[in-house]
XYZ file of C-alpha atoms in Angstrom:
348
model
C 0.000 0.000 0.000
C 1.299 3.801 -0.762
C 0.263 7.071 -0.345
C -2.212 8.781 -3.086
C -0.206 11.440 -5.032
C -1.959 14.919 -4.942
C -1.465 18.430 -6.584
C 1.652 19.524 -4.192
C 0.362 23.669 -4.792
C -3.315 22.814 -3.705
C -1.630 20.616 -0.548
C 0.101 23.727 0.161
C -2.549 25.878 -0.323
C -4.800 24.205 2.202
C -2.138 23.888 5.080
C -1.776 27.684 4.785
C -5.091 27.971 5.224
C -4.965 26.394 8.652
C -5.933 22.612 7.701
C -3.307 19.977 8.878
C -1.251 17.748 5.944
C -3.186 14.381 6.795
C -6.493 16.292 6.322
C -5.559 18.092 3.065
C -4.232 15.463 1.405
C -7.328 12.811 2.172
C -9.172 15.788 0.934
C -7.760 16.041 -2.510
C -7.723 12.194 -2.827
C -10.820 11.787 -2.254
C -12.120 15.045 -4.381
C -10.141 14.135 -7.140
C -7.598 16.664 -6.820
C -9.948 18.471 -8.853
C -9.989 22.386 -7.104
C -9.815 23.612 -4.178
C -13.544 24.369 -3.506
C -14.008 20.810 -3.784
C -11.611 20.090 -1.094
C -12.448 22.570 1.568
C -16.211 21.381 0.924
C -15.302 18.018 1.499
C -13.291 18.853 4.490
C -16.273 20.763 5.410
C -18.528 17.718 5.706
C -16.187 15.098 6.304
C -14.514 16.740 9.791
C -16.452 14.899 12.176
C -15.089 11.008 10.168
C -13.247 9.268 13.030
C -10.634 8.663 10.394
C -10.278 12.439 9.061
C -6.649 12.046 10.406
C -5.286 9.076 8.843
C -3.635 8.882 5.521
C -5.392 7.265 2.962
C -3.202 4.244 1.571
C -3.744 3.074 -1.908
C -2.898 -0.366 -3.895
C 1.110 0.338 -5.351
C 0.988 0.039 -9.227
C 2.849 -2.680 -10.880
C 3.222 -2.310 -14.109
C 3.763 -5.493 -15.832
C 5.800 -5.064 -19.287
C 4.221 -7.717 -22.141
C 6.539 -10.083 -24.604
C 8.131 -8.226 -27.587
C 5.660 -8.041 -30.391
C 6.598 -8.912 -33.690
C 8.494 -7.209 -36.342
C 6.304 -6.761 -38.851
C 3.960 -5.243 -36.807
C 6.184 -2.870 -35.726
C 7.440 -1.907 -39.403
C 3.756 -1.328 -40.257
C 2.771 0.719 -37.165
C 6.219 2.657 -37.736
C 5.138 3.005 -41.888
C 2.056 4.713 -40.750
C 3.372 6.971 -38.684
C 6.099 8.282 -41.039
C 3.610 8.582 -43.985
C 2.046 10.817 -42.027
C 4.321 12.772 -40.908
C 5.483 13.094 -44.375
C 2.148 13.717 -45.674
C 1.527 16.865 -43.490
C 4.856 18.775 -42.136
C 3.759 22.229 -42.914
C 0.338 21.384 -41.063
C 2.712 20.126 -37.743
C 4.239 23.271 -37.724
C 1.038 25.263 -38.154
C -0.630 23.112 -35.481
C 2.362 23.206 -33.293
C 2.443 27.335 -32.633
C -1.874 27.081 -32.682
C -1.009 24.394 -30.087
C 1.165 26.532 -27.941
C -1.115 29.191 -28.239
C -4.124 27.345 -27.153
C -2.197 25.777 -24.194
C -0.700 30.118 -23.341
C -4.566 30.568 -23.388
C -5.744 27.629 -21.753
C -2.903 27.982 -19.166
C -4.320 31.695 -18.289
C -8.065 30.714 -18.449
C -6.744 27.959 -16.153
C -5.051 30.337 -13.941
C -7.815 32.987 -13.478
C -10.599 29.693 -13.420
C -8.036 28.790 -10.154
C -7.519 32.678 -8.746
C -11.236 32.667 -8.910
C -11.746 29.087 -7.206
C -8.938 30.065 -4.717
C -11.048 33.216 -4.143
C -14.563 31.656 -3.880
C -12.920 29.246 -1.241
C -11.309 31.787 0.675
C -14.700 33.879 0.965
C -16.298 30.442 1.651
C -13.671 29.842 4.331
C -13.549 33.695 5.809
C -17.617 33.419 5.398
C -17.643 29.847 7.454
C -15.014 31.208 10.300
C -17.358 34.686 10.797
C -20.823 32.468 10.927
C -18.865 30.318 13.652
C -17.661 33.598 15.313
C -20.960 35.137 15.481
C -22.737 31.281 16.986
C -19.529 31.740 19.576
C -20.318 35.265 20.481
C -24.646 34.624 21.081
C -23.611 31.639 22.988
C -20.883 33.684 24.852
C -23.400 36.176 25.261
C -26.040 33.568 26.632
C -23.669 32.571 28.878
C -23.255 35.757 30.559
C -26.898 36.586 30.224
C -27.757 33.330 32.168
C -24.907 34.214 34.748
C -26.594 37.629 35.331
C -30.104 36.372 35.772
C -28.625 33.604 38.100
C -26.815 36.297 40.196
C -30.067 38.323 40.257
C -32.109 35.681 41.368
C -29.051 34.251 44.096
C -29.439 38.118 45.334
C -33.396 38.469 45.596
C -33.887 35.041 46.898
C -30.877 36.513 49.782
C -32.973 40.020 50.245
C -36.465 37.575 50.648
C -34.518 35.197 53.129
C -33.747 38.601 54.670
C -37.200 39.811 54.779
C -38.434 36.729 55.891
C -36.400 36.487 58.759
C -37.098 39.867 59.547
C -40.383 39.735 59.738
C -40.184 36.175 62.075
C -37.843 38.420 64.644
C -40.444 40.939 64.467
C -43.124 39.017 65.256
C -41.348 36.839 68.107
C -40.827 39.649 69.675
C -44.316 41.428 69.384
C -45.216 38.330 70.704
C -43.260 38.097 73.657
C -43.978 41.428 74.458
C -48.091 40.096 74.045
C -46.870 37.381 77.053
C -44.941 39.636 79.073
C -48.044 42.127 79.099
C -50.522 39.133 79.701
C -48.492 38.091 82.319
C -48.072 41.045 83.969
C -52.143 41.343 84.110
C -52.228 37.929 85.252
C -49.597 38.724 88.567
C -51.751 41.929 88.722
C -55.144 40.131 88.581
C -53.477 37.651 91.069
C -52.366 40.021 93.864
C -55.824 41.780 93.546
C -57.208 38.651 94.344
C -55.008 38.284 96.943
C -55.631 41.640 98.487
C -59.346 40.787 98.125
C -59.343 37.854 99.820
C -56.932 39.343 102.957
C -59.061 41.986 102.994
C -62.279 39.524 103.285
C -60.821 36.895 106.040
C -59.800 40.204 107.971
C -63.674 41.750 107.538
C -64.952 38.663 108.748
C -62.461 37.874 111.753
C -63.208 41.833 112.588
C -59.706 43.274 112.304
C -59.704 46.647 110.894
C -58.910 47.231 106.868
C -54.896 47.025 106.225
C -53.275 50.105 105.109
C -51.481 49.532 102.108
C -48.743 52.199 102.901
C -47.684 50.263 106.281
C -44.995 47.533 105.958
C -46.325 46.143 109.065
C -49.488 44.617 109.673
C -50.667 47.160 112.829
C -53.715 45.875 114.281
C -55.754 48.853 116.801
C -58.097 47.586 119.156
C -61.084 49.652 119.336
C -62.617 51.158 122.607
C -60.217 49.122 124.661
C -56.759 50.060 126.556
C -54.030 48.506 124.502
C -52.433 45.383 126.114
C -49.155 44.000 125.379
C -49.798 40.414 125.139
C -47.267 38.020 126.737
C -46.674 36.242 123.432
C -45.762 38.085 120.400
C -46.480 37.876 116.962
C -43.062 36.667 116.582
C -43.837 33.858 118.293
C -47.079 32.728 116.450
C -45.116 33.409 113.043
C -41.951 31.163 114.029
C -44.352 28.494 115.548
C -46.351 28.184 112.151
C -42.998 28.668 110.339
C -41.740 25.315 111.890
C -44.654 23.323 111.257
C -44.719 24.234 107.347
C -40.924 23.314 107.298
C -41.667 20.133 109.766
C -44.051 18.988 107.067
C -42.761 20.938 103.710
C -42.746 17.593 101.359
C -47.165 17.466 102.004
C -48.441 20.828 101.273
C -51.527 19.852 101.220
C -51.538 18.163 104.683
C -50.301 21.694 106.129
C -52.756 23.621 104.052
C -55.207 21.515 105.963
C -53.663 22.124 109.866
C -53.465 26.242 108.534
C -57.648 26.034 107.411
C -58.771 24.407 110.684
C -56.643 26.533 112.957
C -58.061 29.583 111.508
C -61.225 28.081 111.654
C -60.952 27.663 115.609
C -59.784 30.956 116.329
C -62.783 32.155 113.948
C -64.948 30.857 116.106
C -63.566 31.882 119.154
C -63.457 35.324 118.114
C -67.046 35.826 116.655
C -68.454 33.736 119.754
C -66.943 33.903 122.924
C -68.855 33.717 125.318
C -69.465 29.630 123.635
C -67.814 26.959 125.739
C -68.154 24.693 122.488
C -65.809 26.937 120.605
C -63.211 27.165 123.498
C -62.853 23.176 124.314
C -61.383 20.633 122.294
C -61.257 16.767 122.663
C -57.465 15.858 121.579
C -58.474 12.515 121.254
C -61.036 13.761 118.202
C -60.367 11.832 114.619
C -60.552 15.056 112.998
C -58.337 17.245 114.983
C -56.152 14.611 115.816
C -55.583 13.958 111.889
C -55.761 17.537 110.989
C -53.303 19.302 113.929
C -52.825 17.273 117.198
C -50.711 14.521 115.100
C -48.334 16.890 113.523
C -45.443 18.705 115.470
C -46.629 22.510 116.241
C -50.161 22.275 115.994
C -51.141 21.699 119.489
C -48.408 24.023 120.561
C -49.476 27.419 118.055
C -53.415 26.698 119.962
C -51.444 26.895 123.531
C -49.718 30.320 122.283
C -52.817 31.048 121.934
C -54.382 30.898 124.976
C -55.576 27.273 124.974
C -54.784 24.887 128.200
C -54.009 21.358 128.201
C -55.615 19.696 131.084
C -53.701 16.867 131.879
C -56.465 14.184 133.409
C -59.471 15.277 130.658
C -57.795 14.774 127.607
C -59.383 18.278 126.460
C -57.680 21.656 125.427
C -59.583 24.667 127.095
C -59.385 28.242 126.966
C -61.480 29.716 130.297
C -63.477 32.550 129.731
C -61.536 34.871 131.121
C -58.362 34.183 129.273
C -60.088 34.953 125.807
C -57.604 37.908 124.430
C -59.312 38.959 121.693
C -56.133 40.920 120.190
C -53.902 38.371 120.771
C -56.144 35.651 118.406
C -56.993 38.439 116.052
C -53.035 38.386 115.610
C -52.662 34.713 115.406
C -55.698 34.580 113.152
C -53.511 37.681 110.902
C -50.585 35.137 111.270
C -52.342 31.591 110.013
C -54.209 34.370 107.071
C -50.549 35.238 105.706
C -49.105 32.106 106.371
C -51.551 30.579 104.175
C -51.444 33.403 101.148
C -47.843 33.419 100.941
C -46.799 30.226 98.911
C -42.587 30.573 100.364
C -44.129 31.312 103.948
C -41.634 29.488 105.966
C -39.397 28.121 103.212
C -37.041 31.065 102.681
C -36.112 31.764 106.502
C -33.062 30.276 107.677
């Protein structure tokens, strides 16, 4: 196998024009090495082969020389041509210059048929490279239009993130302020409920109205000579205090000892002159279970005023120990002690 020969000035046209020897020269072989039009066009649609850049190979020629013919033939083939070369020497010589001339004319018709082919391909070529310019440039420009519309939409989907959270920190807050403010009417509501309800237990044991503006609860006995009882308020605060923390794990069971002392100095207070009111059986289920089983209780009703007596079994206050101030204090005492929920936790 051998390379195809090809027209060595259109090879060398095409690799100045940019297209690599193996290309140009499978494009003249297989365009007949006709023109150069022909080549670039089959370059044209042929640069995608997966051979485009392998060199064509051809069968070698042998040329295979035959026996030596025989004389006479020769002579006779050799007669004819002299007879007419005899026959017509002035026409050889005519034909000979109109010969020359023809091929000085054809030679130029051939030249400007080729500076015109060469200039077709060229514009072909120039025309080919600006169309593939101009599809590089709109995609180039696509490109950067698509890269503009992404940045555009990366920032406005970044200023609505913005927005968004914006708006959730506004609202959190609007609505913690909403709680804060609830909650502030609730502690109000609370304490006015609390006031209300002080105010109430002290209207109905008969203590006089609490002034706001005093720190001190200062109770004024009415139309008789103030006394200064033998046991303080002090005392009646610190008793309760130590049966709260005695029994701080059952709330409920002190809750219970705090109702049904107030109850019996309630009594006591609204009706003294009843004996009923003033004497308790220790020994009774419900006291017992209420106050006489836990540490304190007996001992806060002894404060105030109550007497064990020893034989009986009974707690009794006589008549004539009944100090009304001294169990409108307690009954103050067992009233706080109850509405304060850290009553006896927070003191050492």
């Amino acid at each position: 196998m051998a390379t195809p020969q090809v027209d060595e000035r259109m090879l060398g046209e095409l690799e100045v024009m940019g297209f690599s020897a193996v290309r140009s020269i499978r494009a003249l072989h297989f365009s007949g090495n006709s023109n150069l039009e022909s080549a670039i066009n089959w370059l044209l649609e042929h640069e995608n082969d997966p051979d485009i850049d392998q060199l064509p190979l051809i069968p070698r020629e042998i040329n295979i020389e035959c026996g030596d013919a025989s004389n006479e033939t020769r002579n006779d083939i050799q007669g004819m041509r002299d007879d007419a070369q005899g026959r017509k020497p002035k026409e050889s010589t005519a034909a000979g210059r109109q010969k020359e001339t023809s091929q000085v004319e054809r030679k130029s018709s051939a030249d400007q048929d080729e500076e015109e082919d060469r200039r077709r391909i060229l514009e072909l070529y120039k025309s080919k490279q600006d169309g593939e310019e101009r599809a590089r440039g709109r995609i180039h420009n696509q490109l950067q239009e698509d890269k503009r519309e992404r940045i555009q939409a990366a920032k406005e989907l970044m200023e609505a993130k913005r927005t968004l959270e914006e708006n959730q920190r506004k609202r959190a807050m609007e609505t913690r302020k909403a709680d804060q403010e609830e909650e502030k009417r609730a502690r109000e509501r609370i304490r006015q409920r609390i006031e209300d309800d002080k105010a109430e237990r002290r209207r109905r044991l008969g203590l006089p109205l609490e002034n706001p503006a005093a720190s001190d609860t200062i109770i004024t006995p009415m139309k008789i000579k103030p006394v200064e009882p033998a046991v303080t308020s002090e005392q009646l605060r610190d008793c309760l205090r130590n049966l709260k923390k005695n029994y701080k794990d059952d709330n409920a069971r002190v809750t219970r000892a705090f109702q049904t002392l107030l109850k019996i100095i309630t009594n006591i207070v609204r009706n003294p002159e009843e004996e009923k009111f003033r004497r308790i059986r220790l020994s009774n289920p419900v006291f017992k279970g209420r106050v006489g089983s836990l540490q304190g209780g007996v001992e806060f009703l002894e404060l105030c005023g109550f007497q064990k007596l020893r034989d009986s079994g009974y707690l009794n206050m006589p008549r004539d120990k009944v100090d009304m101030t001294l169990l409108k204090a307690a009954g103050v005492e067992v009233a706080s002690a109850m509405e304060n929920p850290y009553f006896g936790l927070l003191s050492k």
